[in-house]
Short mmCIF file of C-alpha atoms and ligand atoms in Angstrom, two decimals:
data_model
loop_
_atom_site.label_atom_id
_atom_site.label_comp_id
_atom_site.label_asym_id
_atom_site.label_seq_id
_atom_site.Cartn_x
_atom_site.Cartn_y
_atom_site.Cartn_z
CA MET A 1146 62.17 153.46 164.65
CA THR A 1147 62.86 154.42 168.25
CA ASP A 1148 60.05 156.97 168.25
CA ALA A 1149 57.67 154.18 167.24
CA ALA A 1150 58.88 151.74 169.88
CA PRO A 1151 56.23 151.47 172.54
CA PHE A 1152 58.33 149.37 174.91
CA GLU A 1153 60.59 150.79 177.57
CA ALA A 1154 63.44 148.64 178.83
CA LYS A 1155 62.56 147.34 182.28
CA GLY A 1156 64.09 145.18 184.95
CA ALA A 1157 67.73 144.31 185.48
CA GLU A 1158 70.26 144.82 182.72
CA TYR A 1159 71.00 141.87 180.45
CA GLN A 1160 73.49 139.61 182.22
CA GLY A 1161 74.58 137.27 179.40
CA PRO A 1162 77.93 137.24 177.63
CA GLN A 1163 78.99 140.10 175.35
CA ARG A 1164 78.95 138.81 171.80
CA VAL A 1165 79.38 140.38 168.36
CA PHE A 1166 77.29 139.28 165.37
CA SER A 1167 77.18 140.68 161.85
CA GLY A 1168 76.56 139.55 158.31
CA MET A 1169 76.88 140.41 154.63
CA GLN A 1170 74.87 139.38 151.62
CA PRO A 1171 76.56 137.20 149.00
CA THR A 1172 75.58 139.43 146.11
CA ASN A 1173 77.96 140.29 143.31
CA GLY A 1174 81.24 141.41 144.81
CA LEU A 1175 82.05 143.56 147.81
CA HIS A 1176 82.96 147.24 147.61
CA LEU A 1177 84.80 149.80 149.72
CA GLY A 1178 81.60 150.68 151.64
CA ASN A 1179 81.24 147.08 152.79
CA TYR A 1180 84.90 147.02 153.76
CA LEU A 1181 85.09 150.31 155.68
CA GLY A 1182 81.53 150.22 157.05
CA ALA A 1183 81.68 146.65 158.30
CA LEU A 1184 84.53 144.30 157.48
CA GLN A 1185 87.36 146.43 158.84
CA LYS A 1186 85.47 146.59 162.13
CA PHE A 1187 84.83 142.84 162.11
CA VAL A 1188 88.59 142.36 162.22
CA ALA A 1189 89.24 144.91 164.98
CA LEU A 1190 86.44 143.58 167.22
CA GLN A 1191 88.05 140.14 167.43
CA GLU A 1192 90.54 141.64 169.88
CA THR A 1193 87.83 142.32 172.45
CA TYR A 1194 84.81 140.10 171.78
CA GLU A 1195 83.63 136.65 170.84
CA CYS A 1196 82.63 137.28 167.21
CA ILE A 1197 80.20 135.49 164.89
CA TYR A 1198 80.22 136.53 161.23
CA CYS A 1199 77.61 135.23 158.85
CA ILE A 1200 77.11 135.16 155.08
CA VAL A 1201 73.41 135.74 154.67
CA ASP A 1202 72.26 133.66 151.71
CA LEU A 1203 68.64 133.58 152.95
CA HIS A 1204 68.61 137.36 152.73
CA ALA A 1205 70.12 137.21 149.24
CA ILE A 1206 67.26 135.09 147.87
CA THR A 1207 64.81 137.91 148.60
CA THR A 1208 66.00 139.40 145.30
CA GLY A 1209 66.26 136.19 143.24
CA PRO A 1210 69.96 135.53 142.56
CA ASP A 1211 71.07 132.84 140.07
CA PRO A 1212 70.93 129.55 142.05
CA LYS A 1213 73.95 128.22 140.13
CA GLU A 1214 76.03 131.18 141.31
CA LEU A 1215 74.91 131.48 144.91
CA ALA A 1216 77.34 129.01 146.51
CA ASN A 1217 80.32 130.66 144.83
CA ARG A 1218 79.12 134.12 145.85
CA CYS A 1219 79.00 132.82 149.43
CA ARG A 1220 82.55 131.52 149.11
CA GLU A 1221 83.72 134.91 147.80
CA VAL A 1222 82.37 136.67 150.87
CA ALA A 1223 83.90 134.04 153.15
CA ALA A 1224 87.22 134.58 151.34
CA ALA A 1225 86.90 138.35 151.82
CA TYR A 1226 86.31 137.89 155.56
CA VAL A 1227 89.39 135.73 155.95
CA ALA A 1228 91.57 137.78 153.57
CA ALA A 1229 90.71 140.97 155.45
CA GLY A 1230 91.83 139.39 158.72
CA VAL A 1231 88.89 137.58 160.31
CA ASP A 1232 90.58 134.59 161.91
CA PRO A 1233 88.45 131.45 161.54
CA LYS A 1234 90.11 129.91 164.60
CA ARG A 1235 89.14 132.81 166.84
CA SER A 1236 85.85 133.86 165.21
CA THR A 1237 82.95 131.91 163.75
CA ILE A 1238 82.41 132.26 159.98
CA PHE A 1239 79.42 130.45 158.52
CA ILE A 1240 76.61 130.45 155.96
CA GLN A 1241 73.21 131.49 157.32
CA SER A 1242 71.15 128.72 155.68
CA ALA A 1243 73.45 126.05 157.18
CA VAL A 1244 71.93 126.87 160.58
CA ARG A 1245 68.22 126.13 160.16
CA GLU A 1246 67.29 127.92 163.38
CA HIS A 1247 67.61 131.33 161.64
CA SER A 1248 64.43 130.60 159.69
CA GLU A 1249 62.67 129.16 162.71
CA LEU A 1250 63.34 132.18 164.90
CA ALA A 1251 62.39 134.52 162.03
CA TRP A 1252 58.93 132.90 161.98
CA ILE A 1253 58.50 133.42 165.69
CA PHE A 1254 59.59 137.05 165.28
CA ASN A 1255 57.06 137.46 162.47
CA CYS A 1256 54.48 136.96 165.19
CA VAL A 1257 56.14 139.62 167.37
CA ALA A 1258 56.93 142.38 164.86
CA ARG A 1259 54.06 144.68 163.85
CA MET A 1260 53.12 145.45 160.26
CA GLY A 1261 53.39 149.16 161.02
CA TRP A 1262 57.00 148.76 162.14
CA LEU A 1263 57.97 147.07 158.88
CA GLU A 1264 56.02 149.49 156.75
CA ARG A 1265 58.30 152.25 158.01
CA MET A 1266 61.50 150.55 156.81
CA THR A 1267 63.13 152.89 154.30
CA GLN A 1268 65.33 150.18 152.78
CA PHE A 1269 62.24 148.24 151.69
CA LYS A 1270 60.77 151.40 150.21
CA ASP A 1271 64.03 152.09 148.32
CA LYS A 1272 64.44 148.52 147.08
CA SER A 1273 60.82 147.92 146.10
CA GLY A 1274 60.44 151.32 144.42
CA LYS A 1275 57.05 152.14 142.98
CA HIS A 1276 56.00 148.48 142.79
CA ALA A 1277 55.92 147.33 146.39
CA GLU A 1278 52.98 145.03 145.70
CA ARG A 1279 55.13 143.07 143.23
CA SER A 1280 58.02 142.61 145.69
CA SER A 1281 58.46 139.29 147.44
CA VAL A 1282 57.06 138.99 150.94
CA GLY A 1283 60.63 138.00 151.83
CA LEU A 1284 61.95 141.44 150.86
CA PHE A 1285 59.35 143.04 153.13
CA ASP A 1286 60.23 140.62 155.90
CA TYR A 1287 64.00 141.00 155.43
CA PRO A 1288 64.59 142.99 158.66
CA VAL A 1289 62.74 140.41 160.76
CA LEU A 1290 65.12 137.70 159.53
CA GLN A 1291 67.96 140.10 160.34
CA ALA A 1292 66.67 140.42 163.92
CA ALA A 1293 66.55 136.62 164.12
CA ASP A 1294 70.16 136.38 162.91
CA ILE A 1295 71.35 138.62 165.71
CA LEU A 1296 69.16 137.38 168.54
CA LEU A 1297 69.61 133.68 167.77
CA TYR A 1298 73.06 134.20 169.29
CA LYS A 1299 71.89 136.72 171.90
CA ALA A 1300 74.42 139.09 170.31
CA THR A 1301 74.98 142.31 172.22
CA HIS A 1302 76.96 144.28 169.59
CA VAL A 1303 76.42 144.54 165.84
CA PRO A 1304 78.98 146.30 163.61
CA VAL A 1305 77.25 147.67 160.49
CA GLY A 1306 77.23 150.68 158.19
CA GLU A 1307 74.91 153.61 158.81
CA ASP A 1308 72.35 152.29 156.29
CA GLN A 1309 71.53 149.46 158.72
CA LYS A 1310 70.66 151.75 161.65
CA GLN A 1311 66.92 151.44 161.18
CA HIS A 1312 67.09 147.65 160.91
CA LEU A 1313 69.05 147.53 164.15
CA GLU A 1314 66.45 149.68 165.88
CA LEU A 1315 63.81 147.22 164.69
CA SER A 1316 65.86 144.33 166.13
CA ARG A 1317 65.90 146.09 169.49
CA ASP A 1318 62.15 146.66 169.32
CA ILE A 1319 61.52 143.00 168.49
CA ALA A 1320 63.78 141.86 171.37
CA GLN A 1321 62.03 144.20 173.77
CA LYS A 1322 58.52 143.21 172.73
CA PHE A 1323 59.38 139.49 172.83
CA ASN A 1324 60.73 139.88 176.37
CA THR A 1325 57.69 141.88 177.48
CA ASP A 1326 55.05 139.72 175.76
CA HIS A 1327 56.47 136.54 177.24
CA ASP A 1328 57.14 138.00 180.66
CA ALA A 1329 60.79 137.11 180.21
CA PRO A 1330 62.69 140.29 181.16
CA ASN A 1331 66.18 140.36 179.66
CA PHE A 1332 65.71 137.04 177.85
CA PHE A 1333 67.08 138.74 174.75
CA PRO A 1334 69.62 141.57 175.02
CA LEU A 1335 68.83 144.78 173.17
CA PRO A 1336 71.63 144.64 170.59
CA GLU A 1337 73.81 147.72 170.31
CA PRO A 1338 74.70 148.91 166.80
CA LEU A 1339 78.37 149.78 166.27
CA ILE A 1340 78.21 152.40 163.54
CA GLN A 1341 80.72 155.10 164.48
CA GLY A 1342 83.68 156.41 162.47
CA PRO A 1343 84.23 157.96 159.05
CA GLY A 1344 83.77 154.58 157.29
CA ALA A 1345 80.15 154.18 158.41
CA ARG A 1346 78.70 156.00 155.43
CA ILE A 1347 80.72 155.77 152.22
CA MET A 1348 79.08 157.60 149.36
CA SER A 1349 79.19 157.18 145.57
CA LEU A 1350 82.34 158.61 143.96
CA ARG A 1351 80.16 160.49 141.51
CA ASP A 1352 77.33 161.77 143.73
CA GLY A 1353 77.83 162.64 147.39
CA ALA A 1354 74.10 162.27 148.06
CA LYS A 1355 73.98 158.55 147.11
CA LYS A 1356 75.61 155.76 149.07
CA MET A 1357 78.25 153.61 147.43
CA SER A 1358 76.38 150.52 146.38
CA LYS A 1359 76.78 147.35 144.35
CA SER A 1360 73.44 148.01 142.68
CA ASP A 1361 74.58 151.28 141.04
CA PRO A 1362 74.77 150.59 137.27
CA SER A 1363 78.04 152.54 136.91
CA ASP A 1364 81.18 150.82 138.17
CA MET A 1365 82.87 154.25 138.32
CA THR A 1366 80.76 155.13 141.37
CA ARG A 1367 82.47 152.55 143.56
CA ILE A 1368 85.79 150.94 144.44
CA ASN A 1369 85.47 147.17 144.42
CA MET A 1370 87.55 145.20 146.88
CA THR A 1371 89.12 143.41 143.92
CA ASP A 1372 89.99 146.50 141.83
CA ASP A 1373 93.69 146.74 140.96
CA ALA A 1374 95.86 149.80 141.75
CA ASP A 1375 95.44 151.26 138.28
CA THR A 1376 91.64 150.96 138.29
CA ILE A 1377 91.53 152.54 141.75
CA LEU A 1378 93.66 155.47 140.53
CA GLN A 1379 91.45 156.02 137.47
CA LYS A 1380 88.26 155.94 139.56
CA ILE A 1381 89.63 158.31 142.20
CA LYS A 1382 90.97 160.72 139.54
CA LYS A 1383 87.52 160.85 137.95
CA ALA A 1384 85.68 161.17 141.29
CA THR A 1385 83.56 164.31 141.53
CA THR A 1386 85.16 167.21 143.47
CA ASP A 1387 85.15 171.00 143.18
CA PRO A 1388 87.80 173.54 142.13
CA ASN A 1389 88.61 174.73 145.67
CA PRO A 1390 91.50 173.37 147.74
CA LEU A 1391 90.85 171.06 150.70
CA PRO A 1392 89.76 172.88 153.85
CA ASP A 1393 91.94 172.80 156.95
CA SER A 1394 89.11 172.04 159.36
CA LYS A 1395 86.02 169.81 159.49
CA GLU A 1396 83.68 172.83 159.31
CA GLY A 1397 85.09 173.62 155.86
CA LEU A 1398 83.60 170.36 154.56
CA ALA A 1399 80.02 171.59 155.04
CA GLY A 1400 78.15 171.71 151.74
CA ARG A 1401 80.95 169.76 149.96
CA ALA A 1402 79.53 166.24 150.19
CA GLU A 1403 81.85 164.66 147.60
CA VAL A 1404 84.95 166.18 149.21
CA GLU A 1405 83.77 165.13 152.66
CA ASN A 1406 83.33 161.59 151.34
CA LEU A 1407 86.87 161.38 149.92
CA VAL A 1408 88.38 162.78 153.10
CA GLY A 1409 86.31 160.30 155.14
CA ILE A 1410 87.53 157.43 152.95
CA PHE A 1411 91.15 158.55 153.42
CA ALA A 1412 90.66 158.77 157.18
CA ALA A 1413 88.96 155.37 157.42
CA VAL A 1414 91.41 153.54 155.21
CA THR A 1415 94.47 154.91 157.02
CA GLU A 1416 92.70 154.54 160.40
CA ARG A 1417 93.15 158.24 161.22
CA SER A 1418 90.64 160.94 162.10
CA VAL A 1419 89.20 163.38 159.55
CA GLU A 1420 90.97 166.18 161.45
CA GLN A 1421 94.35 164.46 161.04
CA VAL A 1422 93.80 164.08 157.29
CA LEU A 1423 92.87 167.76 156.99
CA THR A 1424 95.93 168.80 158.99
CA GLU A 1425 98.03 167.08 156.33
CA PHE A 1426 96.08 168.16 153.22
CA GLY A 1427 94.31 171.40 154.22
CA GLY A 1428 95.07 174.12 151.63
CA LYS A 1429 96.34 171.57 149.06
CA GLY A 1430 94.56 170.83 145.79
CA PHE A 1431 93.07 167.57 144.57
CA GLY A 1432 96.07 167.10 142.28
CA ALA A 1433 98.03 166.24 145.44
CA PHE A 1434 95.23 164.62 147.43
CA LYS A 1435 93.76 162.20 144.88
CA PRO A 1436 96.96 160.26 144.05
CA ALA A 1437 97.75 159.97 147.78
CA LEU A 1438 94.25 158.64 148.42
CA ALA A 1439 94.47 156.16 145.54
CA GLU A 1440 97.83 154.96 146.84
CA ALA A 1441 96.48 154.46 150.36
CA LEU A 1442 93.50 152.53 148.99
CA ALA A 1443 95.65 150.28 146.82
CA ALA A 1444 98.05 149.66 149.71
CA LYS A 1445 95.12 148.49 151.83
CA LEU A 1446 93.06 146.60 149.25
CA SER A 1447 95.63 144.96 146.95
CA PRO A 1448 97.00 142.46 149.51
CA ILE A 1449 93.42 141.58 150.53
CA ALA A 1450 92.41 141.04 146.89
CA ALA A 1451 95.46 138.82 146.29
CA GLU A 1452 94.61 136.74 149.36
CA MET A 1453 90.96 136.52 148.24
CA ARG A 1454 92.11 135.10 144.89
CA ARG A 1455 94.31 132.56 146.65
CA LEU A 1456 91.52 131.49 149.01
CA THR A 1457 88.78 131.21 146.38
CA ALA A 1458 91.06 128.95 144.30
CA ASP A 1459 91.09 126.45 147.18
CA THR A 1460 87.39 125.64 147.49
CA ALA A 1461 87.97 122.62 149.73
CA ALA A 1462 89.83 124.68 152.35
CA LEU A 1463 87.16 127.39 152.34
CA ASP A 1464 84.36 124.84 152.61
CA ALA A 1465 86.13 123.26 155.59
CA ILE A 1466 86.22 126.67 157.33
CA LEU A 1467 82.50 127.13 156.64
CA LYS A 1468 81.60 123.62 157.85
CA ASP A 1469 83.51 124.15 161.07
CA GLY A 1470 81.90 127.61 161.44
CA ALA A 1471 78.40 126.19 161.00
CA GLU A 1472 79.10 123.62 163.73
CA LYS A 1473 80.33 126.32 166.10
CA ALA A 1474 77.32 128.52 165.26
CA ARG A 1475 74.85 125.67 165.85
CA ALA A 1476 76.44 124.95 169.22
CA VAL A 1477 75.53 128.50 170.33
CA ALA A 1478 72.20 128.78 168.52
CA GLN A 1479 70.52 125.48 169.32
CA PRO A 1480 70.32 125.81 173.12
CA ILE A 1481 69.04 129.39 172.74
CA MET A 1482 66.43 128.23 170.24
CA ALA A 1483 65.35 125.45 172.61
CA ASP A 1484 64.80 128.08 175.32
CA VAL A 1485 62.84 130.27 172.88
CA ARG A 1486 60.56 127.34 172.03
CA ASP A 1487 59.92 126.80 175.75
CA VAL A 1488 59.26 130.49 176.41
CA VAL A 1489 56.78 130.61 173.51
CA GLY A 1490 55.14 127.35 174.61
CA LEU A 1491 55.78 125.38 171.42
CA TRP A 1492 55.45 121.60 171.43
CA ARG A 1493 58.45 119.76 172.83
CA ALA A 1494 59.33 117.44 169.99
P1 TYM B 1269 74.89 144.15 152.91
O1 TYM B 1269 75.54 142.97 152.29
O2 TYM B 1269 74.00 144.98 152.07
O3 TYM B 1269 75.99 145.10 153.53
C1 TYM B 1269 77.04 144.57 154.31
C2 TYM B 1269 77.59 145.63 155.25
O4 TYM B 1269 78.16 146.70 154.51
C3 TYM B 1269 77.64 147.94 154.99
N1 TYM B 1269 77.58 148.91 153.88
C4 TYM B 1269 78.10 150.13 153.95
N2 TYM B 1269 78.77 150.79 154.91
C5 TYM B 1269 79.20 152.05 154.65
N3 TYM B 1269 78.98 152.68 153.48
C6 TYM B 1269 78.32 152.07 152.46
N4 TYM B 1269 78.14 152.68 151.30
C7 TYM B 1269 77.85 150.73 152.68
N5 TYM B 1269 77.17 149.83 151.91
C8 TYM B 1269 77.01 148.72 152.67
C9 TYM B 1269 76.24 147.59 155.49
O5 TYM B 1269 75.77 148.56 156.40
C10 TYM B 1269 76.49 146.25 156.14
O6 TYM B 1269 77.01 146.41 157.44
N6 TYM B 1269 71.23 143.71 156.08
C11 TYM B 1269 72.68 143.51 156.13
C12 TYM B 1269 73.04 142.04 156.19
C13 TYM B 1269 72.60 141.35 157.44
C14 TYM B 1269 73.05 141.64 158.76
C15 TYM B 1269 72.37 140.71 159.60
C16 TYM B 1269 73.92 142.57 159.30
C17 TYM B 1269 71.71 140.33 157.52
N7 TYM B 1269 71.58 139.92 158.83
C18 TYM B 1269 72.56 140.71 160.99
C19 TYM B 1269 74.11 142.58 160.69
C20 TYM B 1269 73.43 141.66 161.51
C21 TYM B 1269 73.31 144.24 154.95
O7 TYM B 1269 73.10 145.39 154.78
O8 TYM B 1269 74.10 143.55 154.13
#
């Protein structure tokens, strides 16, 4: 999107507090891509930043989930956040629709974002397929609501997987155009995506050209956060590779997308670099590498899955975390929204 952005940053740099915001959709179970691309970073960022982590149920309804299931799906994601190490005392964990200002700011941003900007969004094109005219307007508008999520808190940093890069660029464009249109330089920060590292783009276990995704019909293409050690081992053993041994340098991964993916997963899950993994496994075959990878995955995911099960069994405790989180989120969002209303010139109710 940057090439399409007609607005140059001007004036002094944004002076407000540094703040992290990110979110995940409550749709049908989280997988390794969600964990390595986002959640693992959510946990690490708590050391340095004030962090706000959302469960985006308003985004989920763009694709019509079962209303009877939605609340429990939200609880599962909240449980995953906490089980992975997001500390509800230090960070804010809440459900998007519990803070009404998300929808209000999204409407205002609808009047800032340009049709042409949204028409370029590749995720909409992928999700709507050949029948864009039959998609909900909400699905088209999805990235505008995402910009509202981030900017409602004047967040400066947004940890996400690589697939969200274009949406983040749109958020920056919306922030910049809002500031310019309303002659309010630096009112909104231009949020910085945090996408680096080997976990940012986890691909399908069966096809190195497709991202790991919960919408893939085959469960063998992904590792779910709740898979047990045996299931993980079976999936990794059956993952697509080639007959050659692992290379001993990064250059040797060129043209071997599936191998590159598995090495990247190993690096991300053990919090090492790709080079370090290749130093250990370069020249060895997949008969040695795959069981080691499966073991590292199970060692990381099994305790999180056990904690998720414990947390989801105690609905009252989870709901208390989410209620407290929504209160903390509102306390940040409402004064910012009041300022936005003033800047835009809306009626002071
Ligand atoms: P969602 O639920 O689709 O994805 C949640 C997070 O997981 C990352 N992710 C991946 N990372 C690496 N490899 C993969 N295969 C993979 N698949 C998913 C996503 O990049 C994301 O970080 N639109 C957002 C939700 C959202 C949001 C926001 C995020 C709504 N408002 C505001 C940040 C800020 C999404 O993709 O959710």
